[in-house]
CSV table of C-alpha atoms and ligand atoms in Angstrom, one decimal:
chain,number,residue,atom,x,y,z
A,1,UNK,CA,-38.5,69.6,2.7
A,2,UNK,CA,-35.1,70.2,1.0
A,3,UNK,CA,-32.2,68.1,2.1
A,4,UNK,CA,-29.6,70.1,4.0
A,5,UNK,CA,-26.1,68.9,4.8
A,6,UNK,CA,-23.7,71.1,6.9
A,7,UNK,CA,-20.0,70.6,6.6
A,8,UNK,CA,-17.2,71.9,8.9
A,9,UNK,CA,-15.7,74.1,6.2
A,10,UNK,CA,-15.9,74.8,2.4
A,11,UNK,CA,-13.2,72.3,1.6
A,12,UNK,CA,-15.3,69.5,3.2
A,13,UNK,CA,-18.4,70.8,1.4
A,14,UNK,CA,-16.7,70.9,-2.0
A,15,UNK,CA,-15.1,67.5,-1.5
A,16,UNK,CA,-18.5,66.0,-0.8
A,17,UNK,CA,-20.1,67.9,-3.7
A,18,UNK,CA,-17.5,66.4,-6.1
A,19,UNK,CA,-18.3,62.9,-4.8
A,20,UNK,CA,-22.0,63.5,-5.3
A,21,UNK,CA,-21.4,64.8,-8.8
A,22,UNK,CA,-19.5,61.6,-9.6
A,23,UNK,CA,-22.0,59.3,-8.0
A,24,UNK,CA,-25.0,61.1,-9.8
A,25,UNK,CA,-23.2,60.9,-13.2
A,26,UNK,CA,-22.2,57.3,-12.9
A,27,UNK,CA,-25.7,56.3,-11.7
A,28,UNK,CA,-27.3,58.3,-14.6
A,29,UNK,CA,-24.9,56.7,-17.2
A,30,UNK,CA,-26.1,53.2,-16.2
A,31,UNK,CA,-29.5,54.3,-17.6
A,32,UNK,CA,-28.7,56.8,-20.3
A,33,UNK,CA,-25.9,57.6,-22.7
A,34,UNK,CA,-25.6,61.2,-21.5
A,35,UNK,CA,-25.5,63.2,-18.3
A,36,UNK,CA,-26.4,66.9,-18.5
A,37,UNK,CA,-25.1,69.5,-16.1
A,38,UNK,CA,-25.7,73.3,-15.8
A,39,UNK,CA,-22.9,75.1,-14.1
A,40,UNK,CA,-23.0,78.3,-12.1
A,41,UNK,CA,-20.3,80.9,-11.5
A,42,UNK,CA,-19.2,81.9,-8.0
A,43,UNK,CA,-16.5,81.2,-5.5
A,44,UNK,CA,-18.1,78.2,-3.9
A,45,UNK,CA,-19.0,76.5,-7.2
A,46,UNK,CA,-15.5,77.2,-8.4
A,47,UNK,CA,-13.9,75.5,-5.4
A,48,UNK,CA,-16.0,72.4,-6.2
A,49,UNK,CA,-15.1,72.4,-9.9
A,50,UNK,CA,-11.4,72.2,-8.9
A,51,UNK,CA,-12.1,68.8,-7.4
A,52,UNK,CA,-13.6,67.5,-10.6
A,53,UNK,CA,-10.3,67.3,-12.4
A,54,UNK,CA,-9.6,63.9,-10.9
A,55,UNK,CA,-13.1,62.5,-11.1
A,56,UNK,CA,-13.3,58.9,-12.5
A,57,UNK,CA,-15.9,59.6,-15.2
A,58,UNK,CA,-16.5,59.0,-18.9
A,59,UNK,CA,-16.5,62.6,-19.8
A,60,UNK,CA,-17.5,61.8,-23.4
A,61,UNK,CA,-21.0,61.2,-22.1
A,62,UNK,CA,-21.2,64.4,-20.0
A,63,UNK,CA,-22.5,67.7,-21.4
A,64,UNK,CA,-21.9,71.0,-19.7
A,65,UNK,CA,-24.2,74.0,-20.0
A,66,UNK,CA,-24.3,77.1,-17.9
A,67,UNK,CA,-26.9,78.5,-15.5
A,68,UNK,CA,-25.8,82.0,-16.4
A,69,UNK,CA,-23.0,83.9,-18.0
A,70,UNK,CA,-21.7,87.4,-17.9
A,71,UNK,CA,-21.8,89.3,-21.2
A,72,UNK,CA,-18.1,89.2,-21.8
A,73,UNK,CA,-15.9,87.2,-24.2
A,74,UNK,CA,-14.9,83.7,-23.1
A,75,UNK,CA,-11.4,84.7,-22.3
A,76,UNK,CA,-12.5,87.5,-20.0
A,77,UNK,CA,-11.6,87.2,-16.3
A,78,UNK,CA,-15.3,87.6,-15.4
A,79,UNK,CA,-16.5,84.8,-17.7
A,80,UNK,CA,-18.2,81.8,-16.0
A,81,UNK,CA,-17.1,79.7,-18.9
A,82,UNK,CA,-13.5,80.7,-18.4
A,83,UNK,CA,-13.7,80.0,-14.7
A,84,UNK,CA,-14.9,76.5,-15.4
A,85,UNK,CA,-12.3,76.0,-18.2
A,86,UNK,CA,-9.5,77.2,-15.9
A,87,UNK,CA,-10.5,75.1,-13.0
A,88,UNK,CA,-11.3,71.7,-14.7
A,89,UNK,CA,-12.7,71.7,-18.3
A,90,UNK,CA,-9.3,72.3,-19.8
A,91,UNK,CA,-7.8,69.4,-17.8
A,92,UNK,CA,-10.3,66.6,-18.6
A,93,UNK,CA,-10.7,64.5,-21.7
A,94,UNK,CA,-14.0,65.9,-22.9
A,95,UNK,CA,-15.1,66.6,-26.5
A,96,UNK,CA,-15.5,70.3,-27.3
A,97,UNK,CA,-19.0,69.5,-28.7
A,98,UNK,CA,-20.0,68.6,-25.1
A,99,UNK,CA,-19.3,72.2,-23.9
A,100,UNK,CA,-22.4,74.3,-24.6
A,101,UNK,CA,-21.3,77.7,-23.4
A,102,UNK,CA,-23.3,80.9,-23.5
A,103,UNK,CA,-21.7,83.2,-26.0
A,104,UNK,CA,-21.2,86.2,-23.8
A,105,UNK,CA,-19.3,88.0,-26.6
A,106,UNK,CA,-22.6,88.5,-28.5
A,107,UNK,CA,-25.0,91.4,-27.7
A,108,UNK,CA,-27.2,90.7,-24.7
A,109,UNK,CA,-30.3,89.6,-26.6
A,110,UNK,CA,-28.4,87.8,-29.3
A,111,UNK,CA,-26.6,85.8,-26.6
A,112,UNK,CA,-29.8,84.8,-24.9
A,113,UNK,CA,-31.5,83.8,-28.2
A,114,UNK,CA,-28.4,81.9,-29.3
A,115,UNK,CA,-28.3,80.0,-26.0
A,116,UNK,CA,-32.0,79.2,-26.1
A,117,UNK,CA,-31.6,77.9,-29.7
A,118,UNK,CA,-28.8,75.7,-28.4
A,119,UNK,CA,-31.1,74.4,-25.6
A,120,UNK,CA,-33.9,73.8,-28.1
A,121,UNK,CA,-31.6,71.9,-30.4
A,122,UNK,CA,-30.1,69.7,-27.7
A,123,UNK,CA,-33.4,69.0,-25.8
A,124,UNK,CA,-35.4,68.6,-29.0
A,125,UNK,CA,-37.6,71.6,-28.3
A,126,UNK,CA,-38.7,70.1,-25.0
A,127,UNK,CA,-38.3,71.9,-21.7
A,128,UNK,CA,-34.7,71.3,-20.7
A,129,UNK,CA,-34.5,68.8,-17.7
A,130,UNK,CA,-31.0,68.9,-16.6
A,131,UNK,CA,-29.7,65.8,-14.7
A,132,UNK,CA,-27.8,68.2,-12.4
A,133,UNK,CA,-28.0,71.9,-11.8
A,134,UNK,CA,-25.3,73.5,-9.6
A,135,UNK,CA,-26.3,76.8,-8.0
A,136,UNK,CA,-24.8,79.4,-5.8
A,137,UNK,CA,-26.6,81.9,-3.6
A,138,UNK,CA,-25.9,85.6,-3.4
A,139,UNK,CA,-26.2,87.6,-0.2
A,140,UNK,CA,-29.2,89.3,-1.8
A,141,UNK,CA,-31.0,86.0,-2.4
A,142,UNK,CA,-30.2,85.8,-6.1
A,143,UNK,CA,-29.3,82.6,-7.7
A,144,UNK,CA,-28.1,82.2,-11.3
A,145,UNK,CA,-28.5,85.8,-12.5
A,146,UNK,CA,-32.1,86.1,-11.2
A,147,UNK,CA,-31.8,89.2,-9.1
A,148,UNK,CA,-34.3,90.7,-6.7
A,149,UNK,CA,-37.0,92.8,-8.5
A,150,UNK,CA,-35.9,91.7,-11.9
A,151,UNK,CA,-38.4,91.2,-14.7
A,152,UNK,CA,-36.6,88.0,-15.5
A,153,UNK,CA,-38.2,86.5,-12.3
A,154,UNK,CA,-41.6,86.4,-14.1
A,155,UNK,CA,-40.4,84.9,-17.4
A,156,UNK,CA,-42.3,81.8,-18.1
A,157,UNK,CA,-41.9,81.5,-21.9
A,158,UNK,CA,-38.2,81.9,-22.6
A,159,UNK,CA,-35.7,79.4,-21.2
A,160,UNK,CA,-32.9,82.0,-21.3
A,161,UNK,CA,-33.1,85.8,-21.1
A,162,UNK,CA,-30.8,88.7,-21.0
A,163,UNK,CA,-30.5,90.7,-17.8
A,164,UNK,CA,-29.2,94.2,-17.5
A,165,UNK,CA,-27.1,94.4,-14.4
A,166,UNK,CA,-25.7,97.8,-13.3
A,167,UNK,CA,-26.3,97.7,-9.6
A,168,UNK,CA,-24.5,95.5,-6.9
A,169,UNK,CA,-23.7,92.7,-6.4
A,170,UNK,CA,-20.7,92.9,-8.7
A,171,UNK,CA,-19.6,92.3,-11.3
A,172,UNK,CA,-21.7,95.1,-12.9
A,173,UNK,CA,-21.9,93.3,-16.2
A,174,UNK,CA,-25.1,92.3,-18.1
A,175,UNK,CA,-25.9,88.7,-17.9
A,176,UNK,CA,-27.7,85.8,-19.7
A,177,UNK,CA,-29.5,83.5,-17.3
A,178,UNK,CA,-31.7,80.4,-17.3
A,179,UNK,CA,-35.2,81.2,-16.1
A,180,UNK,CA,-37.1,79.6,-13.3
A,181,UNK,CA,-39.1,77.1,-15.5
A,182,UNK,CA,-35.7,75.5,-16.5
A,183,UNK,CA,-34.1,75.8,-13.1
A,184,UNK,CA,-37.0,74.3,-11.2
A,185,UNK,CA,-37.3,71.4,-13.7
A,186,UNK,CA,-33.8,70.1,-12.8
A,187,UNK,CA,-33.7,66.4,-11.7
A,188,UNK,CA,-31.1,67.2,-9.1
A,189,UNK,CA,-30.5,70.7,-7.9
A,190,UNK,CA,-27.5,71.3,-5.6
A,191,UNK,CA,-26.9,74.6,-3.9
A,192,UNK,CA,-23.3,75.2,-2.9
A,193,UNK,CA,-23.1,77.9,-0.2
A,194,UNK,CA,-20.3,78.8,2.1
A,195,UNK,CA,-19.2,81.7,4.3
A,196,UNK,CA,-20.5,83.6,7.2
A,197,UNK,CA,-21.7,86.4,4.9
A,198,UNK,CA,-24.4,83.9,3.6
A,199,UNK,CA,-25.8,82.9,7.0
A,200,UNK,CA,-28.5,85.6,7.0
A,201,UNK,CA,-29.8,84.9,3.5
A,202,UNK,CA,-29.7,81.2,4.0
A,203,UNK,CA,-32.0,81.6,7.0
A,204,UNK,CA,-34.2,84.0,5.0
A,205,UNK,CA,-34.4,81.6,2.1
A,206,UNK,CA,-36.1,79.0,4.3
A,207,UNK,CA,-37.9,81.4,6.6
A,208,UNK,CA,-40.9,83.7,6.3
A,209,UNK,CA,-42.1,85.9,4.7
A,210,UNK,CA,-42.2,84.1,1.4
A,211,UNK,CA,-41.3,86.9,-1.0
A,212,UNK,CA,-39.7,85.3,-4.1
A,213,UNK,CA,-39.7,88.6,-6.0
A,214,UNK,CA,-37.3,90.0,-3.4
A,215,UNK,CA,-35.7,86.6,-2.4
A,216,UNK,CA,-35.5,84.8,-5.8
A,217,UNK,CA,-34.1,81.6,-4.4
A,218,UNK,CA,-37.4,81.1,-2.6
A,219,UNK,CA,-39.1,80.5,-6.0
A,220,UNK,CA,-36.8,77.5,-6.6
A,221,UNK,CA,-37.3,76.2,-3.0
A,222,UNK,CA,-41.1,76.3,-3.5
A,223,UNK,CA,-41.2,74.8,-7.1
A,224,UNK,CA,-38.3,72.4,-7.6
A,225,UNK,CA,-38.5,68.7,-6.9
A,226,UNK,CA,-35.2,67.6,-5.7
A,227,UNK,CA,-33.0,70.2,-4.0
A,228,UNK,CA,-29.9,69.5,-1.8
A,229,UNK,CA,-28.2,72.2,0.1
A,230,UNK,CA,-24.6,71.8,0.8
A,231,UNK,CA,-23.6,74.3,3.4
A,232,UNK,CA,-20.6,74.9,5.6
A,233,UNK,CA,-21.1,75.7,9.3
A,234,UNK,CA,-20.6,79.4,8.7
A,235,UNK,CA,-23.4,79.7,6.1
A,236,UNK,CA,-25.6,77.5,8.2
A,237,UNK,CA,-25.0,79.6,11.3
A,238,UNK,CA,-28.4,81.3,11.4
A,239,UNK,CA,-30.5,78.3,10.6
A,240,UNK,CA,-32.6,77.1,13.5
A,241,UNK,CA,-32.3,73.4,14.3
B,1,LIG,C1,-22.6,84.3,-11.1
B,1,LIG,C2,-23.2,83.1,-10.4
B,1,LIG,C3,-24.0,83.6,-9.2
B,1,LIG,C4,-23.2,83.0,-8.0
B,1,LIG,C5,-23.7,83.6,-6.7
B,1,LIG,C6,-22.8,83.1,-5.5
B,1,LIG,O1,-22.6,84.3,-12.3
B,1,LIG,O2,-22.0,85.1,-10.3
B,1,LIG,O3,-23.9,82.3,-11.2
B,1,LIG,O4,-25.3,83.1,-9.1
B,1,LIG,O5,-23.4,81.6,-8.0
B,1,LIG,O6,-23.5,85.0,-6.8
B,1,LIG,O7,-21.5,83.4,-5.8
B,1,LIG,P1,-20.4,83.2,-4.5
B,1,LIG,O8,-20.4,81.8,-4.2
B,1,LIG,O9,-19.1,83.7,-5.1
B,1,LIG,O10,-20.9,84.1,-3.4
């Protein structure tokens, strides 16, 4: 059963998430010379990233990848890379070689192939097992850029794929996303979900029917090993005790 923690508000949720990040990184770095993280976009993840600026960490050992990226240049306001850079990456002492962004400025399939090549190079052609994957949850049950009904939900071979995205939720921008085989392999997966508008989908995620093609987050719930849900009381509002 996934671990669920409910906090009074999104500030408390994100403060705790930043502490968990620091604790996981410091624990991992007693056993390894690197800690690998895959970042999501979204308002709740963003709020947590703001709290990483003051984390007491050896950033030279921490490598950042992305769960997904919009197909825009890195300086674009919709770029998940830019969001992370503006909130904390530009303010910490981290080598640029530790930042493995998805090159949204490339064409859709070139960006996906380039990112998968980066993953293969870094993880030595083995399935990427991230130490920590941070995920958001859309009101439609998407996570990363794995949207309901998408062919990307069935991708088992590629670790990253391009996703056409021209219907809500916004932004209506094509995406590159990690696929379920990579997301489900994460050593630690943390969902960061806040706001009353997420209460229904959070309850659906855990409830019945199980329909991962229409509620993609259910695929991760049913296949991943170590998932923590950090919710605020609003997003947890429809969860039964
Ligand atoms: C993206 C994210 C996406 C996001 C969810 C939740 O690129 O937009 O990766 O999966 O995490 O849509 O976003 P909010 O927290 O803003 O609702």
